[in-house]
Short mmCIF file of C-alpha atoms in Angstrom, two decimals:
data_model
loop_
_atom_site.label_atom_id
_atom_site.label_comp_id
_atom_site.label_asym_id
_atom_site.label_seq_id
_atom_site.Cartn_x
_atom_site.Cartn_y
_atom_site.Cartn_z
CA MET A 1 0.34 0.27 -0.14
CA LYS A 2 0.99 3.31 -1.47
CA ASP A 3 1.47 6.20 1.53
CA SER A 4 2.36 9.59 -0.43
CA SER A 5 4.26 10.47 2.24
CA ALA A 6 6.86 8.29 1.07
CA LEU A 7 7.37 9.13 -2.30
CA PRO A 8 10.60 10.49 -3.50
CA HIS A 9 9.61 14.44 -3.97
CA SER A 10 8.18 14.48 -1.07
CA PRO A 11 9.75 17.47 1.54
CA PRO A 12 11.42 15.71 4.76
CA HIS A 13 9.01 15.68 7.60
CA GLY A 14 8.87 18.61 9.41
CA SER A 15 10.13 20.96 6.57
CA GLU A 16 9.25 23.87 6.47
CA GLU A 17 7.97 23.32 2.84
CA GLU A 18 5.90 20.45 3.90
CA LEU A 19 3.61 22.42 6.19
CA ARG A 20 3.73 24.74 3.85
CA GLY A 21 2.27 22.29 1.72
CA LEU A 22 0.28 21.43 3.65
CA LEU A 23 -1.40 24.83 4.62
CA SER A 24 -2.28 25.06 1.16
CA ALA A 25 -4.37 21.93 0.66
CA LEU A 26 -7.38 22.16 3.41
CA PRO A 27 -10.58 21.28 3.25
CA GLU A 28 -11.95 24.78 2.85
CA LYS A 29 -14.28 23.62 5.52
CA ALA A 30 -12.20 22.73 7.52
CA ALA A 31 -11.88 24.72 11.70
CA VAL A 32 -11.08 23.10 14.25
CA ARG A 33 -12.80 23.73 18.03
CA GLY A 34 -10.55 26.28 20.71
CA MET A 35 -9.95 22.78 23.10
CA LEU A 36 -8.18 21.08 20.93
CA PHE A 37 -6.36 23.81 20.47
CA ASN A 38 -5.00 24.16 23.93
CA ALA A 39 -4.84 20.17 24.93
CA VAL A 40 -1.79 20.43 22.45
CA LEU A 41 -1.19 23.84 23.69
CA GLU A 42 -0.74 22.65 27.21
CA VAL A 43 1.80 19.93 26.29
CA VAL A 44 4.24 22.94 25.35
CA ARG A 45 3.29 24.07 28.24
CA GLN A 46 4.50 21.39 29.74
CA ARG A 47 7.90 21.29 27.46
CA GLY A 48 9.02 24.12 27.17
CA GLY A 49 7.17 26.43 29.69
CA GLU A 50 4.55 28.91 29.19
CA ALA A 51 7.67 31.50 27.08
CA ALA A 52 6.89 28.65 24.76
CA VAL A 53 3.40 29.01 24.41
CA GLN A 54 3.19 32.81 24.39
CA GLN A 55 5.85 32.55 21.76
CA CYS A 56 3.09 29.86 20.35
CA LEU A 57 0.27 32.84 20.73
CA ALA A 58 2.19 35.36 19.15
CA THR A 59 3.01 33.32 16.06
CA LEU A 60 -0.26 32.74 15.63
CA GLY A 61 -1.22 36.35 16.20
CA GLU A 62 -3.71 35.18 18.93
CA LYS A 63 -4.36 35.91 22.83
CA GLN A 64 -5.75 32.16 23.94
CA PHE A 65 -7.73 29.97 22.33
CA LEU A 66 -11.59 29.84 23.92
CA ASP A 67 -12.42 26.21 24.04
CA PHE A 68 -15.64 26.23 22.01
CA PHE A 69 -15.60 28.79 19.44
CA SER A 70 -13.59 27.38 15.93
CA TYR A 71 -10.20 28.36 14.65
CA SER A 72 -8.79 28.81 12.10
CA SER A 73 -7.96 24.68 10.57
CA GLY A 74 -4.38 26.27 8.84
CA LYS A 75 -3.79 27.59 12.55
CA TYR A 76 -3.56 24.05 14.61
CA LEU A 77 -1.46 22.23 11.64
CA GLU A 78 1.24 25.27 12.69
CA VAL A 79 1.31 24.50 16.29
CA LEU A 80 1.12 20.93 16.24
CA TYR A 81 4.81 21.73 13.30
CA ALA A 82 5.69 23.97 16.45
CA ALA A 83 5.02 22.19 19.53
CA ALA A 84 6.76 18.49 17.96
CA ARG A 85 9.46 20.61 17.10
CA LEU A 86 10.38 21.10 20.66
CA GLY A 87 9.60 17.81 21.58
CA GLY A 88 11.71 16.26 19.01
CA GLY A 89 14.98 17.93 18.37
CA GLU A 90 17.84 15.42 18.07
CA LYS A 91 16.27 12.71 20.54
CA GLU A 92 13.73 11.71 18.19
CA ASP A 93 12.53 12.04 14.37
CA PHE A 94 9.86 14.17 13.26
CA GLU A 95 7.36 11.40 13.34
CA THR A 96 8.28 9.50 16.03
CA ALA A 97 7.38 13.56 18.55
CA LEU A 98 4.21 13.82 16.09
CA ARG A 99 3.30 10.71 17.81
CA HIS A 100 3.89 11.54 21.20
CA LEU A 101 2.78 14.82 21.13
CA GLY A 102 -0.45 13.29 19.90
CA GLN A 103 -1.49 10.85 22.98
CA GLN A 104 -0.08 13.71 25.13
CA ALA A 105 -3.06 15.60 23.00
CA ALA A 106 -5.27 13.48 23.54
CA GLU A 107 -4.84 12.74 28.01
CA ASN A 108 -5.17 16.44 28.22
CA PHE A 109 -8.70 16.82 26.02
CA LEU A 110 -9.21 13.31 28.02
CA VAL A 111 -9.38 15.13 30.53
CA SER A 112 -11.90 18.30 29.44
CA ALA A 113 -15.82 17.60 29.65
CA ALA A 114 -15.78 16.89 26.49
CA GLY A 115 -13.74 13.77 26.57
CA ARG A 116 -14.58 12.63 30.51
CA THR A 117 -18.04 12.28 28.66
CA LEU A 118 -16.43 10.25 25.80
CA LEU A 119 -14.85 7.96 28.25
CA VAL A 120 -18.22 7.90 30.87
CA LEU A 121 -20.17 6.76 27.51
CA VAL A 122 -17.70 3.91 26.33
CA GLN A 123 -17.14 2.48 29.43
CA GLY A 124 -14.87 0.51 28.55
CA ASP A 125 -16.47 -1.77 25.93
CA ALA A 126 -13.96 -1.58 22.69
CA HIS A 127 -16.59 -1.22 19.75
CA ARG A 128 -18.82 1.10 22.03
CA LEU A 129 -16.13 3.45 21.88
CA LEU A 130 -15.21 2.91 17.79
CA ASN A 131 -18.68 3.69 17.81
CA ARG A 132 -18.10 6.72 19.16
CA LEU A 133 -15.10 7.87 17.70
CA PRO A 134 -16.41 9.63 14.63
CA TRP A 135 -19.14 11.99 17.59
CA ALA A 136 -15.49 12.69 19.55
CA ILE A 137 -13.82 13.24 16.30
CA LEU A 138 -16.51 16.06 14.66
CA VAL A 139 -16.60 17.95 18.73
CA GLY A 140 -13.58 19.00 18.00
CA VAL A 141 -13.39 19.42 14.18
CA SER A 142 -15.58 20.30 11.76
CA GLY A 143 -15.48 20.06 7.51
CA VAL A 144 -14.99 16.55 8.01
CA GLU A 145 -16.63 12.93 7.38
CA VAL A 146 -15.91 10.64 9.42
CA ASP A 147 -17.09 6.64 8.91
CA VAL A 148 -16.56 3.64 10.52
CA ARG A 149 -16.85 0.21 10.19
CA THR A 150 -15.96 -3.43 12.53
CA THR A 151 -14.29 -5.72 10.65
CA GLY A 152 -14.32 -8.70 13.23
CA PRO A 153 -14.74 -9.24 17.64
CA TRP A 154 -11.48 -7.03 17.90
CA SER A 155 -11.14 -4.65 15.28
CA GLY A 156 -12.69 -1.96 13.01
CA VAL A 157 -12.12 0.92 10.27
CA LEU A 158 -12.55 4.45 11.50
CA THR A 159 -12.36 6.94 7.89
CA VAL A 160 -11.87 10.76 7.23
CA LYS A 161 -12.39 12.61 4.39
CA GLY A 162 -10.95 15.87 4.50
CA ASP A 163 -7.87 14.47 7.06
CA PHE A 164 -4.94 17.31 7.56
CA SER A 165 -4.05 16.18 10.88
CA PRO A 166 -0.87 14.51 10.59
CA ARG A 167 -1.25 10.73 10.80
CA PRO A 168 1.29 10.32 13.20
CA PHE A 169 -0.42 12.80 15.40
CA VAL A 170 -4.15 11.23 15.24
CA GLU A 171 -2.38 7.78 16.20
CA GLY A 172 -1.27 8.28 18.74
CA GLY A 173 -4.50 10.58 20.03
CA PHE A 174 -7.01 7.76 19.46
CA LEU A 175 -4.22 4.82 20.97
CA ALA A 176 -3.86 7.24 24.11
CA THR A 177 -7.57 7.41 24.33
CA PHE A 178 -8.29 3.10 24.04
CA GLU A 179 -5.50 2.81 26.20
CA ALA A 180 -7.80 5.82 28.73
CA ALA A 181 -10.61 3.82 28.13
CA LYS A 182 -9.00 0.53 29.66
CA VAL A 183 -8.90 -1.58 26.55
CA ASN A 184 -6.35 -4.40 26.10
CA GLY A 185 -3.69 -4.36 23.83
CA ALA A 186 -5.30 -1.74 21.65
CA LYS A 187 -3.28 -0.93 18.16
CA VAL A 188 -4.28 2.13 15.24
CA ARG A 189 -2.32 1.94 12.26
CA SER A 190 -3.21 4.10 9.09
CA TRP A 191 -2.73 5.13 5.19
CA GLN A 192 -4.23 6.74 2.81
CA ALA A 193 -6.78 5.48 1.70
CA GLU A 194 -7.37 8.57 -2.10
CA PRO A 195 -6.55 11.65 -1.57
CA GLY A 196 -7.71 13.55 1.39
CA VAL A 197 -9.24 10.42 2.52
CA ASN A 198 -6.93 9.45 5.88
CA ALA A 199 -7.81 5.51 7.28
CA TYR A 200 -6.64 4.22 9.99
CA GLU A 201 -6.88 0.40 11.39
CA PHE A 202 -7.48 -0.46 15.38
CA SER A 203 -7.01 -3.60 16.68
CA TRP A 204 -7.09 -4.83 20.46
CA ALA A 205 -7.12 -7.95 22.37
#
């Protein structure tokens, strides 16, 4: 299964060229709730302190993000790249940094009202969690279409049309969510099903 991110002409992961390419391809109606910005900025705060948060806000031209207001998806991509670069450095490659960022940001989201509601609704049931993931995504992101299907007793696939977030970041977030829901042996892998459409395959014990 070919991944466009691995094509020879693709810019290096984490580069400004890659970011600008993603920004130019953003879906027109895509927007992100402030709660997701704040989840990522909390990771920035943990890694670089309040000064790093203020630097990110200044770069984005914002003083703060209100949880239930919608903001440009382009700004969200910019803060993801900034946070991943802050966490990566020389210790890990950019893809690994994004995955760790996704895990930490999801942990921050799951202590919010929406995150706690999700965990209460699923009650540790993997299939219930899988079926609730579209709701969780659409709480935070608009302009995307989400479909989910069960592929077996311990597996399922979620497809997101108009998905603009880096897949390693999303994988990390999903994995942290399954772990928070106390689903044993959770694994997630992803691929680009077609341009603008990403698929996420889940399995568990």
